[in-house]
Coordinates of C-alpha atoms and ligand atoms in Angstrom, one line a residue:
Chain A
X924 CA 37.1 14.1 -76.4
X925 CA 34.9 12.3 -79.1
X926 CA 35.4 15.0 -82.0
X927 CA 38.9 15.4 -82.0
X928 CA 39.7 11.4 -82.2
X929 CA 36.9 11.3 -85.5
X930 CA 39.1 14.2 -87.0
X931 CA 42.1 12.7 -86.8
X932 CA 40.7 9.5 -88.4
X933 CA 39.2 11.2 -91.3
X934 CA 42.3 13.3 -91.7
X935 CA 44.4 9.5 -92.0
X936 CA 41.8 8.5 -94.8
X937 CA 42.3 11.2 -96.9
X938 CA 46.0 10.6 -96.5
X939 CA 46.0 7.4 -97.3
X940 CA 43.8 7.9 -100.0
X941 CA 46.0 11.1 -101.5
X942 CA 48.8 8.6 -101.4
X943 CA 46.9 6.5 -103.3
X944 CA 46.2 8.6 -105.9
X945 CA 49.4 9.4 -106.0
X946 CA 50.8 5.7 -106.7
X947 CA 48.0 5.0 -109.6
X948 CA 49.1 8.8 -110.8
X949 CA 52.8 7.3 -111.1
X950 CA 52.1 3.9 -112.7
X951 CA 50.0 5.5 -115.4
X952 CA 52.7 7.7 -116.3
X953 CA 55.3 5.1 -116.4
X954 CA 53.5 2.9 -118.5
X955 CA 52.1 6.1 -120.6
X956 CA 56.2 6.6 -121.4
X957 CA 56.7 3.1 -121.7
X958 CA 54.2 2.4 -124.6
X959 CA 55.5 6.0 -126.0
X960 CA 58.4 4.3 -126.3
X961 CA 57.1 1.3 -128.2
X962 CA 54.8 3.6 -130.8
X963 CA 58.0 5.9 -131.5
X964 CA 60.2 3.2 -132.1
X965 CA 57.3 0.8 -134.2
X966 CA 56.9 4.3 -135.9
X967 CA 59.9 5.1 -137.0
X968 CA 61.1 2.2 -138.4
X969 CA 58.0 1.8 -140.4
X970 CA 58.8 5.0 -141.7
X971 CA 62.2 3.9 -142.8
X972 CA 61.0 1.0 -144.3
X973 CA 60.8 1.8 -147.7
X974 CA 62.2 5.3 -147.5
X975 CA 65.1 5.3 -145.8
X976 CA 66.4 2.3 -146.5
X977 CA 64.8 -0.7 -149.5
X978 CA 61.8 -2.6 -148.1
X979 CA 63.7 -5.3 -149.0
X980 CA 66.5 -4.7 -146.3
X981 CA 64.6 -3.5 -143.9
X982 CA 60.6 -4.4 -143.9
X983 CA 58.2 -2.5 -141.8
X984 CA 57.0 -4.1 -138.2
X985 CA 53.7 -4.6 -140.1
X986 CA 55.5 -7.2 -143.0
X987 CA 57.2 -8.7 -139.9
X988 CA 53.7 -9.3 -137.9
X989 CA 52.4 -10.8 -140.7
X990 CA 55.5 -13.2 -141.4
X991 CA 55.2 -13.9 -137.4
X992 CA 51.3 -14.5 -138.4
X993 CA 52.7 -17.0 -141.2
X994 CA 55.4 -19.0 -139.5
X995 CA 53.0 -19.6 -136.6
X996 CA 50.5 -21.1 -138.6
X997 CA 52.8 -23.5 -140.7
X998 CA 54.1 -24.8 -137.5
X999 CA 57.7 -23.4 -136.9
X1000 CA 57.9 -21.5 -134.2
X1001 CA 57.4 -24.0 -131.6
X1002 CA 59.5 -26.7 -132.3
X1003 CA 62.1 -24.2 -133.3
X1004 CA 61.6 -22.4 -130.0
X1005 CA 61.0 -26.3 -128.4
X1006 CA 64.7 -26.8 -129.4
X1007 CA 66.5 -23.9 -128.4
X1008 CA 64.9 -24.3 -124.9
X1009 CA 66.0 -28.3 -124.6
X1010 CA 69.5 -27.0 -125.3
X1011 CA 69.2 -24.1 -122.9
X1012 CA 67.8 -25.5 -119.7
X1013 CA 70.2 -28.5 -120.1
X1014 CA 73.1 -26.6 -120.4
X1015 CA 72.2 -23.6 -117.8
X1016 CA 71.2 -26.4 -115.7
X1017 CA 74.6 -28.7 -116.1
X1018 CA 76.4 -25.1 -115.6
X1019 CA 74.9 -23.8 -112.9
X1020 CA 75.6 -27.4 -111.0
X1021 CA 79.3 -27.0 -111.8
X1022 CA 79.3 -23.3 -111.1
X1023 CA 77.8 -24.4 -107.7
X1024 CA 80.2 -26.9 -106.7
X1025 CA 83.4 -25.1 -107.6
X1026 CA 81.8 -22.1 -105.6
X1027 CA 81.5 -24.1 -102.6
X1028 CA 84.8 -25.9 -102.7
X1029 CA 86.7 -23.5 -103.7
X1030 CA 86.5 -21.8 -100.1
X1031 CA 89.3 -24.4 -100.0
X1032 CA 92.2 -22.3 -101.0
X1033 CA 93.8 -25.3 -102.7
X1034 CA 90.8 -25.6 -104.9
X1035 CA 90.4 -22.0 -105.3
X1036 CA 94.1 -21.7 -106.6
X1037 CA 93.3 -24.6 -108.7
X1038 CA 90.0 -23.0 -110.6
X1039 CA 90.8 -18.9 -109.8
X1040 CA 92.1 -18.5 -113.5
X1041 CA 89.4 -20.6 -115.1
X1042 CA 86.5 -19.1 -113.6
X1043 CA 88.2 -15.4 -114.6
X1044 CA 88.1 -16.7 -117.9
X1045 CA 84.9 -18.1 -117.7
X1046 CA 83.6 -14.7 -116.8
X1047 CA 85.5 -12.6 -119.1
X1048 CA 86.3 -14.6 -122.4
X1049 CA 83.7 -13.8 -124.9
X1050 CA 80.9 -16.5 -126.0
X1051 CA 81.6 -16.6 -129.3
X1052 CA 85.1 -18.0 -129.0
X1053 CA 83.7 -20.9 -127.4
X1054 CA 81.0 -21.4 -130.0
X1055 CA 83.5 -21.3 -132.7
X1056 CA 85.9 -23.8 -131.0
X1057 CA 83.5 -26.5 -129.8
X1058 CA 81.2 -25.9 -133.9
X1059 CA 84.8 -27.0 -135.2
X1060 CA 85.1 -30.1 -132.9
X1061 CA 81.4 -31.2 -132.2
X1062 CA 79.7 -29.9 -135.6
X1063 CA 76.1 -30.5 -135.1
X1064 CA 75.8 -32.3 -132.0
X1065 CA 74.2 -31.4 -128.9
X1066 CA 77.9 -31.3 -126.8
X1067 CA 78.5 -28.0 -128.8
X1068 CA 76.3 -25.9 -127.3
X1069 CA 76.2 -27.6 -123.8
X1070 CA 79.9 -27.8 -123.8
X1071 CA 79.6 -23.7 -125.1
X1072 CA 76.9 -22.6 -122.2
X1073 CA 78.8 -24.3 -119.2
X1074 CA 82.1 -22.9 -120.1
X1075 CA 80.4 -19.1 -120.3
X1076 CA 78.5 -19.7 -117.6
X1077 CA 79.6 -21.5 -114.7
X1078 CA 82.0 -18.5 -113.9
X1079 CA 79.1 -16.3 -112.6
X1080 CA 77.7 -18.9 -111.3
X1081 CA 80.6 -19.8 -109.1
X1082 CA 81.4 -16.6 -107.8
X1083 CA 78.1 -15.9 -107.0
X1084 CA 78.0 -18.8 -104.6
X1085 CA 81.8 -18.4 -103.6
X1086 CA 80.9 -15.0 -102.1
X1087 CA 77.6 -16.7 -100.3
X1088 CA 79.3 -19.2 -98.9
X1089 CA 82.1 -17.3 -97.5
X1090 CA 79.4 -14.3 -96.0
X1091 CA 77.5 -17.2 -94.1
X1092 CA 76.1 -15.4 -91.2
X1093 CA 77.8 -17.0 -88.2
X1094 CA 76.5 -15.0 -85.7
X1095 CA 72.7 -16.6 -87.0
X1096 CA 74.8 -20.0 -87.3
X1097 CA 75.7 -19.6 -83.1
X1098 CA 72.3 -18.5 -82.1
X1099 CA 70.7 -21.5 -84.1
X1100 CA 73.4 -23.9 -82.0
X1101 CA 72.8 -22.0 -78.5
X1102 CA 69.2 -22.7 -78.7
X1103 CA 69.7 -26.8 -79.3
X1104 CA 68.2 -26.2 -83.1
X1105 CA 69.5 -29.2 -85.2
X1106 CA 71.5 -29.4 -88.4
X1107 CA 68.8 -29.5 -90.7
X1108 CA 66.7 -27.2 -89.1
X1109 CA 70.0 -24.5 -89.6
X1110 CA 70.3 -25.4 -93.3
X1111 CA 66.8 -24.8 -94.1
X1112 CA 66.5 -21.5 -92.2
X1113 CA 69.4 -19.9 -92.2
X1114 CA 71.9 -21.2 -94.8
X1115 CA 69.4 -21.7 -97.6
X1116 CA 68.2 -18.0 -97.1
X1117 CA 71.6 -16.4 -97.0
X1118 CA 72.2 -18.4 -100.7
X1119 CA 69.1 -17.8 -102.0
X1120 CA 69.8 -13.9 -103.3
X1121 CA 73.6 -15.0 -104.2
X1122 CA 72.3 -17.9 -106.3
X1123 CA 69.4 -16.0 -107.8
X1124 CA 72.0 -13.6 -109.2
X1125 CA 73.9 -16.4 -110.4
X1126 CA 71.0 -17.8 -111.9
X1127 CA 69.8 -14.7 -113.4
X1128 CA 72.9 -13.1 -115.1
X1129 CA 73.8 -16.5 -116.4
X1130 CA 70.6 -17.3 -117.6
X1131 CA 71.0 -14.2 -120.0
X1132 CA 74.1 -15.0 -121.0
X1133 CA 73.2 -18.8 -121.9
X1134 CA 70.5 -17.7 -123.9
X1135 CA 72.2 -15.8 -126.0
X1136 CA 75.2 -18.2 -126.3
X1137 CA 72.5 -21.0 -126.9
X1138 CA 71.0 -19.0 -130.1
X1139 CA 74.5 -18.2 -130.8
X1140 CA 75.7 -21.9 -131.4
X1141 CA 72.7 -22.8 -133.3
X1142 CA 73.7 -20.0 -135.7
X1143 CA 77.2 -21.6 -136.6
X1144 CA 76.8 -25.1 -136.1
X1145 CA 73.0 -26.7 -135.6
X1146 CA 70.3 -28.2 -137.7
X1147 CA 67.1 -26.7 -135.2
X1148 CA 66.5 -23.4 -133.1
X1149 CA 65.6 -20.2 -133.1
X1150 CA 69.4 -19.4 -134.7
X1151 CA 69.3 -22.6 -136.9
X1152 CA 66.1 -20.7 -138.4
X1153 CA 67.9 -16.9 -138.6
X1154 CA 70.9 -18.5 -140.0
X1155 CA 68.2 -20.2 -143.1
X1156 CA 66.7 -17.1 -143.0
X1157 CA 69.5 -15.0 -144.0
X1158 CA 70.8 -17.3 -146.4
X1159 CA 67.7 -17.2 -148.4
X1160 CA 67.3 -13.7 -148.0
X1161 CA 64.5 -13.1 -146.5
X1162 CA 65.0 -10.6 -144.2
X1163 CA 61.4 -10.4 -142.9
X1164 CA 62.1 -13.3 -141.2
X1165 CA 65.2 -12.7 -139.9
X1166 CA 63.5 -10.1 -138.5
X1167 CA 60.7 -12.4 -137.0
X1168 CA 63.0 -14.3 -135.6
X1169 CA 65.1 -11.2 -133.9
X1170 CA 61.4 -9.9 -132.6
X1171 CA 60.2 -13.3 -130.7
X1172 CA 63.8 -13.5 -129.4
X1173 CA 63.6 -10.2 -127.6
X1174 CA 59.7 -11.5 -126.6
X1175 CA 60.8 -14.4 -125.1
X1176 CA 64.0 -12.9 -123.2
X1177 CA 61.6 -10.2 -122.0
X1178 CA 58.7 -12.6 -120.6
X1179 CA 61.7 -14.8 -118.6
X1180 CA 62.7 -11.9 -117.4
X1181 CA 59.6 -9.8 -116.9
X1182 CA 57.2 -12.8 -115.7
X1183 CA 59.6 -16.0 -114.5
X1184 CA 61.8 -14.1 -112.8
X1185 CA 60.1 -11.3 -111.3
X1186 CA 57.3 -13.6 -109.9
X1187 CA 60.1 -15.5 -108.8
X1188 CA 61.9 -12.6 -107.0
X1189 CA 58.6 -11.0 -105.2
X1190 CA 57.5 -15.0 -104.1
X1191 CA 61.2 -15.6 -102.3
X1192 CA 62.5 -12.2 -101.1
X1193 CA 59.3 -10.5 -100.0
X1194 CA 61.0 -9.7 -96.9
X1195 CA 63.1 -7.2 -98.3
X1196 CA 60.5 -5.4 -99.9
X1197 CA 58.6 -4.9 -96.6
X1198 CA 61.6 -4.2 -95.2
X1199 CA 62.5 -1.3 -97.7
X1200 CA 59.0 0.0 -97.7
X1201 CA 59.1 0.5 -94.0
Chain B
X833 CA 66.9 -23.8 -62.7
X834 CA 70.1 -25.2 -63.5
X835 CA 72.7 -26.7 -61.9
X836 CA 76.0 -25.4 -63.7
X837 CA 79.6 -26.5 -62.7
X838 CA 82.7 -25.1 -64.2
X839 CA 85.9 -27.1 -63.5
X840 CA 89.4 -26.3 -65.0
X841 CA 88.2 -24.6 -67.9
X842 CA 91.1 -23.0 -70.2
X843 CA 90.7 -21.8 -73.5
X844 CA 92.7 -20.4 -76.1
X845 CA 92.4 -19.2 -79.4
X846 CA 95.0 -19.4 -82.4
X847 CA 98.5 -20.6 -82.5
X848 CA 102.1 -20.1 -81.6
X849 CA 102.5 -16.3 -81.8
X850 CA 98.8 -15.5 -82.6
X851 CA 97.8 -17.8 -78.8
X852 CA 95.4 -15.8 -76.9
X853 CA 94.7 -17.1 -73.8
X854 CA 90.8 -16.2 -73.2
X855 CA 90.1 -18.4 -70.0
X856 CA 92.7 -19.3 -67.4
X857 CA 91.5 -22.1 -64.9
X858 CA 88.1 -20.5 -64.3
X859 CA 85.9 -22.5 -61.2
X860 CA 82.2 -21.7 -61.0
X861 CA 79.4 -23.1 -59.4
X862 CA 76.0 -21.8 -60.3
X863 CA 72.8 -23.1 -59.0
X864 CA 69.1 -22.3 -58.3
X865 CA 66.8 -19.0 -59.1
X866 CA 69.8 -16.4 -59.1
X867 CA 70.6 -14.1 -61.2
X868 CA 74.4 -13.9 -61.5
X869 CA 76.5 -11.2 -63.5
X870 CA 79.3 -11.6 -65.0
X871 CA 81.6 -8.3 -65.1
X872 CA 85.0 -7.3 -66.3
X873 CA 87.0 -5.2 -68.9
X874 CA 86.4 -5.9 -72.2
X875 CA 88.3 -8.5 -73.2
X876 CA 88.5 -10.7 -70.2
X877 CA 87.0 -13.5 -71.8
X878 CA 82.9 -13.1 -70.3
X879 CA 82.1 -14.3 -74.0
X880 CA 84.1 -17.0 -74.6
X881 CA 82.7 -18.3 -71.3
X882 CA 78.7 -18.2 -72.0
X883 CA 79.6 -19.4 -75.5
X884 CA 81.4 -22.6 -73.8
X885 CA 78.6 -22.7 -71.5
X886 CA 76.1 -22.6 -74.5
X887 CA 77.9 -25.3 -76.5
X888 CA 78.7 -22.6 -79.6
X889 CA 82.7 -23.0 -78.7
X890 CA 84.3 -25.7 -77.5
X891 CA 86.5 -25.2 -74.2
X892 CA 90.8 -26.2 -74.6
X893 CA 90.2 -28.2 -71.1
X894 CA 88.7 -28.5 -68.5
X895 CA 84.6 -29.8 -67.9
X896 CA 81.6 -27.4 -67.9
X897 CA 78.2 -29.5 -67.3
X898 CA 75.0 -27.8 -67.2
X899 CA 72.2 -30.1 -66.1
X900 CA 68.8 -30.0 -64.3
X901 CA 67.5 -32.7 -62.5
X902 CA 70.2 -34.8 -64.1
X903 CA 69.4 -33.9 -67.4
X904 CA 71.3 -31.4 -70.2
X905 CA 69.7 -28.4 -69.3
X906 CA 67.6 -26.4 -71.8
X907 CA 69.6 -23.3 -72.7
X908 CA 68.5 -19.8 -74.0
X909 CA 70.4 -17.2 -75.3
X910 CA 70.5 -13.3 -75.5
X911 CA 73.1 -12.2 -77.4
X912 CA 74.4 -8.3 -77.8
X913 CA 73.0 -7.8 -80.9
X914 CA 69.5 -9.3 -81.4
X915 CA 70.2 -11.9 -84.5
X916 CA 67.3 -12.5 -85.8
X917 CA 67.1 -14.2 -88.9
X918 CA 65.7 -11.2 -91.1
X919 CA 63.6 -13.3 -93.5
X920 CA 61.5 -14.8 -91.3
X921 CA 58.7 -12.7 -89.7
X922 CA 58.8 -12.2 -86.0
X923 CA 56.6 -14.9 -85.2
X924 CA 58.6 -17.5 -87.2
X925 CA 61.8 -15.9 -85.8
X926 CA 60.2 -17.4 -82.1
X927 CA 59.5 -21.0 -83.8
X928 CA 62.3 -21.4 -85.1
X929 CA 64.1 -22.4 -81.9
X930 CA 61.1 -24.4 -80.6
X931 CA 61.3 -28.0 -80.9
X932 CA 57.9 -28.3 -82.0
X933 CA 56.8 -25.3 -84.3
X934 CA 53.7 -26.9 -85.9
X935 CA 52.1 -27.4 -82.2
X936 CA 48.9 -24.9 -81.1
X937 CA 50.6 -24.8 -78.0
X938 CA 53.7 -23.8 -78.9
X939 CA 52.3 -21.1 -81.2
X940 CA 50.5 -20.2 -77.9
X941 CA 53.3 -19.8 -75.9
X942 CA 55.6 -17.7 -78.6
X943 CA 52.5 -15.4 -78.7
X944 CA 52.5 -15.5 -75.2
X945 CA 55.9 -13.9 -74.9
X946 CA 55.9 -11.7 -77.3
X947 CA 53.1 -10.0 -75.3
X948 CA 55.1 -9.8 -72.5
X949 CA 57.9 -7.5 -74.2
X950 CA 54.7 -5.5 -75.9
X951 CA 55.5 -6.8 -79.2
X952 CA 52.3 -8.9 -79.3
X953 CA 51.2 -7.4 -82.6
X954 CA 54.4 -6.9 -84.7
X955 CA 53.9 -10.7 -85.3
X956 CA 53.9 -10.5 -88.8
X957 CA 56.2 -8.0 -88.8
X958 CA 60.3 -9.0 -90.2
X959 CA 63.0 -7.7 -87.8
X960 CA 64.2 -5.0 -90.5
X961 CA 60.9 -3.1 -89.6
X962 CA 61.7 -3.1 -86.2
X963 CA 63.9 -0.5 -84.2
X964 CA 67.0 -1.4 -82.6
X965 CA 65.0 -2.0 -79.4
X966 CA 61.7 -3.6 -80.4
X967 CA 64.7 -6.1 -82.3
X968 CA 66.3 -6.7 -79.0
X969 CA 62.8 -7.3 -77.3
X970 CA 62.1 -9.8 -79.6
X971 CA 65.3 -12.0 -79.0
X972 CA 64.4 -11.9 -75.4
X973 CA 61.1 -13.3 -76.3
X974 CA 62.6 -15.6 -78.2
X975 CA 65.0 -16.8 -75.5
X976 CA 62.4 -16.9 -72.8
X977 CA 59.8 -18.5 -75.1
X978 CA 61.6 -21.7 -75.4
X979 CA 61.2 -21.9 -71.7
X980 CA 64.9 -22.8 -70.6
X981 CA 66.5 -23.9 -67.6
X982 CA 69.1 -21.4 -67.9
X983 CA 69.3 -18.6 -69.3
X984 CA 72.9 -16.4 -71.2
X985 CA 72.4 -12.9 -71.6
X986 CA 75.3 -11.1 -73.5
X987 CA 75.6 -7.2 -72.8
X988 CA 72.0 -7.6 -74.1
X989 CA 71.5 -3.8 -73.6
X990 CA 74.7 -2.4 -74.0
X991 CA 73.4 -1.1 -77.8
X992 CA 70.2 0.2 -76.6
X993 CA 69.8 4.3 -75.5
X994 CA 69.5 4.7 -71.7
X995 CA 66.0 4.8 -71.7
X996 CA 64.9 1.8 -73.7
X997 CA 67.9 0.1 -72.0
X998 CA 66.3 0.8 -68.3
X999 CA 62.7 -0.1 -69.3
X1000 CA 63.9 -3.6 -70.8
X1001 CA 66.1 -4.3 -67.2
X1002 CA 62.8 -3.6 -65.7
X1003 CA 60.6 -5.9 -67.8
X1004 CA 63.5 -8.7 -67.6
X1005 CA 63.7 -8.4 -64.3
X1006 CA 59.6 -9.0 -63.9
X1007 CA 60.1 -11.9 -66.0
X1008 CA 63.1 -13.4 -64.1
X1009 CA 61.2 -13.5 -60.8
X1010 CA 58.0 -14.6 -62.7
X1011 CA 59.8 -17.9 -64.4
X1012 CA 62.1 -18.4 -61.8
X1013 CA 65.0 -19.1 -63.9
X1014 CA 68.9 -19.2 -63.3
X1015 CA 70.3 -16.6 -65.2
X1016 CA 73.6 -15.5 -66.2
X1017 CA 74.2 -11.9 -67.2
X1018 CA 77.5 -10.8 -68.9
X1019 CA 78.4 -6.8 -68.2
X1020 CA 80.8 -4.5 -68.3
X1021 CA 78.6 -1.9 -66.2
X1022 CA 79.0 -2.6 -62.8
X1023 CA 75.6 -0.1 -61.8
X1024 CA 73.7 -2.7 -63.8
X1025 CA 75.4 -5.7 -62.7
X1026 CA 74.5 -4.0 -59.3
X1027 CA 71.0 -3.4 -60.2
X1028 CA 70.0 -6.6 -61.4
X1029 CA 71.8 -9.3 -59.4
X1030 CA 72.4 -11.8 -56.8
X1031 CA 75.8 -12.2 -57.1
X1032 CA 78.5 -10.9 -59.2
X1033 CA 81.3 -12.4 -60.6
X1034 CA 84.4 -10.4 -61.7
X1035 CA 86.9 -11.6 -64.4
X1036 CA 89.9 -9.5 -64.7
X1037 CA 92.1 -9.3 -68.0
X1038 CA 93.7 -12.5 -69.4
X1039 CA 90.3 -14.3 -68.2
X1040 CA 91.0 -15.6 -64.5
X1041 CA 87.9 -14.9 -61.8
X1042 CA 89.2 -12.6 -59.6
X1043 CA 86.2 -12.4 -57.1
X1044 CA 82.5 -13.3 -56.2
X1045 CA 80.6 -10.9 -54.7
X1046 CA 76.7 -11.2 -53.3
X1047 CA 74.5 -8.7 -53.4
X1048 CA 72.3 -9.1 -50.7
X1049 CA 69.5 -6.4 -51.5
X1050 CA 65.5 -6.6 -51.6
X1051 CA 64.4 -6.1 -55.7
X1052 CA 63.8 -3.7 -57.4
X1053 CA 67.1 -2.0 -56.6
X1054 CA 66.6 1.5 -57.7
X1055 CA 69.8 3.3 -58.9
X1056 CA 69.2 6.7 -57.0
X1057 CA 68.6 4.2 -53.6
X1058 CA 71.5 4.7 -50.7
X1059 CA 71.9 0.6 -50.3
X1060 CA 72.4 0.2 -54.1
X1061 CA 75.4 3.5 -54.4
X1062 CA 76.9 1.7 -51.8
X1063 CA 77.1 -1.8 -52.8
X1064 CA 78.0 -0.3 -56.2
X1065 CA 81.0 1.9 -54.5
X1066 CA 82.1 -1.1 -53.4
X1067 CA 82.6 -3.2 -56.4
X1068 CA 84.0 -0.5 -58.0
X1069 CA 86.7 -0.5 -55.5
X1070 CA 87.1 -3.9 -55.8
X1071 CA 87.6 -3.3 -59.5
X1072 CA 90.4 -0.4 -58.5
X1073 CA 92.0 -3.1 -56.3
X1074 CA 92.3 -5.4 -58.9
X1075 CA 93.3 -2.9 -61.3
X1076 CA 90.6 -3.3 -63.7
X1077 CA 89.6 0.4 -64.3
X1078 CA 91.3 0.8 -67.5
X1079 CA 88.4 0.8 -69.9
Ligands
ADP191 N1 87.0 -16.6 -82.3 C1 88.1 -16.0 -81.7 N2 89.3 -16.1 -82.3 C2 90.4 -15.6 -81.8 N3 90.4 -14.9 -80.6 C3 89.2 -14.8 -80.0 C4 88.0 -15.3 -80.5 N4 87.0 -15.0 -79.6 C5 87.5 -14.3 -78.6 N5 88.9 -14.1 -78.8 C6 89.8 -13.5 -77.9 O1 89.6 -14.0 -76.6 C7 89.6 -12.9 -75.7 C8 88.3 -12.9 -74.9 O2 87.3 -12.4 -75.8 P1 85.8 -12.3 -75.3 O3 85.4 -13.5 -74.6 O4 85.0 -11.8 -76.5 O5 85.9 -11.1 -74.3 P2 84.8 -10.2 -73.6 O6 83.4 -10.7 -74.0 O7 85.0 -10.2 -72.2 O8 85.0 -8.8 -74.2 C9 89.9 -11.6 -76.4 O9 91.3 -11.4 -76.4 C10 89.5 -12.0 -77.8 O10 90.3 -11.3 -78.8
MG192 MG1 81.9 -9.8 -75.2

């Protein structure tokens, strides 16, 4: 009876150890096409650069690195990125407060009625109609781009919490009640947890929209940021910086969304990733 | 045990031409290690009543009190479909109806429990990587675990396959004469209501309590035994009498 239980167990190990392979097989191959991806593009448009098109219209990703290289050392990047981030997190973070509370009282269908057709526009109207409006009245201070961010904003935020609010589990509610569980102990463990994917949405689609709305207003009407510094950029022609500027945008929305919000995701909702690898 | 008195109780849902009348004057008196069943057509109002008994609706009139030794008696729950919270691991599903979580005994006891319905090492486990039965296991764990006076089961098997469903009236059972709790068990099967119980209450449509029937048979009642066809013949033709059939 010994041998066939040690047969079986060896049998598992290789299993398990085949499907290992098989994982570290797949995650080389992603990241094999994903850095493909990187050298063709890098490639090509240092090719072009020069050939295609004038060097100086479009200069190479190796002029560009260097620039990068430059306008680190003399000390712009980081206020510049310093004040785009200020104007960000206060706005996002004023919007997604408003969003929050028109979400929750609009289950009132008074309330509802009374914001429906603003949050539609909210989520429809395009960002750059509210830069332009609130560049005219505010010119350079901070109320543009605040003012700009909550009115783009606060629309996904709200509907993301309208719908949590109105799916709270009621069932989990009951049980919570038929077992003498208080108040508080219900809105930590049950209530929070039902929001918590409804408001990460929220927080992660509007997030990306800010941003961009944030860089956005500092293009048209500011005096620091990462668009102030396209905008000077431009004007003085030098496209290699525009260009810089472009790249550590697209680094920067890539790390928030890569590294914050991914760390954040796996930390809060590991219980669906069990729950889907099972 | 628990000492549970039902006096008058009405309750109705919605208004004017949306009223639904779910309990009409019901009187019950429940006391002591039984295990009572509550049976009827779907419909008749056996939920409404163990969710006015367990405080999650309030009745229209009328007084229910639920004490033990002149106390509010502690209440459990099993309801038809397990509810667990599913982002919480099985464990912290258990501690989160205790009063005291943090407490080594407490952690003890869930453990405890969860042993008893052979769960004892899915602890870590979250409910979504359960089956439908293991799930159902766990929130009778859970309702046993915080040790109650009285215990509401809600057609707690009535989603489970026959077999799974047979094996769990079996382990329940074990566990009701091993706590000696009061336990009320909602049905619409009278075999199981049979199987399982003292005494057995029958609600007919438009929530009124038609009759209350004991069951005077030694446990367990096996389904295939003489004594228990009979008895269940019997309510059954009680149901005919009252005209409850229609299902
Ligand atoms: N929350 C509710 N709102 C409106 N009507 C309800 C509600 N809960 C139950 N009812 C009605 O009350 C009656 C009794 O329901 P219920 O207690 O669930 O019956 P049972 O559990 O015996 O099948 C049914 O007619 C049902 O439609
Ligand atoms: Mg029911």
């Amino acid at each position: 009876m010994v041998t066939p239980v040690i047969e079986e167990q060896t049998s598992r190990t290789t299993e398990e150890e085949l499907a290992k392979q098989a994982r570290r097989k797949e995650l080389i191959s992603r990241w094999f096409w994903r850095i493909m991806g990187y050298v063709v593009f890098l490639g090509l448009w240092e090719f072009a650069s020069g050939r295609v098109l004038e060097e100086n219209l479009l200069p190479g990703p190796i002029r560009v690195f260097q620039t990068l290289g430059d306008l680190w050392a003399d000390g712009t990047v980081l206020p510049a990125f310093g004040a785009t981030l200020t104007r960000l997190f206060i706005g996002f973070g004023l919007s997604f407060l408003v969003g929050t509370i028109v979400g929750v009282i609009s289950q009132n269908r008074w309330w509802d009625g009374f914001f429906k057709d603003a949050t539609i526009i909210s989520l429809t109207a395009p960002g750059l109609i509210w830069v332009l409006i609130t560049a005219v009245i505010f010119g350079n201070r901070i109320y543009g781009p605040l003012i700009a961010i909550i009115l783009t904003t606060f629309g996904l935020v709200t509907i993301n919490v309208y719908e949590g609010v109105r799916s709270l589990p009621k069932d989990l509610i009951d049980m919570g009640k038929a077992f003498h569980v208080p108040n508080a102990g219900i809105q930590r463990n049950v209530v929070l947890p039902h929001l918590a994917p409804f408001l990460f949405t929220g927080l992660r689609f509007g997030f990306s929209i800010a941003w961009k709305v944030t860089v956005l207003t500092e293009i048209f009407a500011s005096s620091s940021g990462i668009g102030f510094q396209m905008r000077i950029a431009q004007t003085l022609f030098k496209q290699d910086e525009v260009l810089t500027w472009i790249l550590l945008f697209f680094f920067f929305a890539l790390f928030l969304e890569k590294v914050v919000l991914q760390a954040f995701e796996r930390r809060y909702f590991r219980w669906r990733q069990a729950v889907e690898a099972a | 045990m628990a000492d549970i008195k039902v006096e008058h109780l009405h309750k109705e849902f919605g208004l004017g031409d949306d009223k639904v009348v779910a309990l009409e004057d019901v009187n019950l008196e429940i006391s002591g290690h039984v295990f009572v069943s509550i049976v009827g057509p779907s419909g008749c109002g056996k939920s409404t009543l163990l969710n006015i008994m367990s405080q999650i609706e309030t009745p229209t009139s009328g007084i229910v009190s639920i004490t033990q030794d002149n106390r509010e008696a502690l209440r459990g729950y099993v309801f038809q479909a397990a509810r667990l919270l599913p982002w919480r691991t099985v464990m912290d599903n258990l501690l989160f109806v205790q009063d005291d979580p943090g407490d080594a005994a407490t952690q003890e006891r869930c453990q405890r429990y969860l042993d008893m319905v052979q769960l004892g090492d899915k602890t870590e486990k979250f409910p979504g990587e359960l089956s439908g039965g293991m799930q159902q296991r766990v929130g009778i764990a859970r309702a046993f675990s915080v040790e109650p006076d009285v215990l509401f089961m809600d057609e707690p098997f009535s989603h489970l396959d026959a077999i799974t469903a047979r094996t769990l009236r079996a382990e329940l059972h074990e566990m009701w004469k091993a706590t000696g709790k009061t336990i009320v068990f909602v049905t619409h099967d009278v075999g199981e209501a049979v199987e399982l119980s003292n005494r057995i209450v029958v609600f007919s449509k438009g929530g009124t309590l038609e009759d209350d029937i004991t069951i005077d048979l030694p446990f367990p009642r096996d389904p295939a035994d003489e004594k228990v066809a009979v008895n269940k013949a019997a309510v059954l033709k009680k149901f005919e009498e009252l005209d409850l059939v229609a299902t």
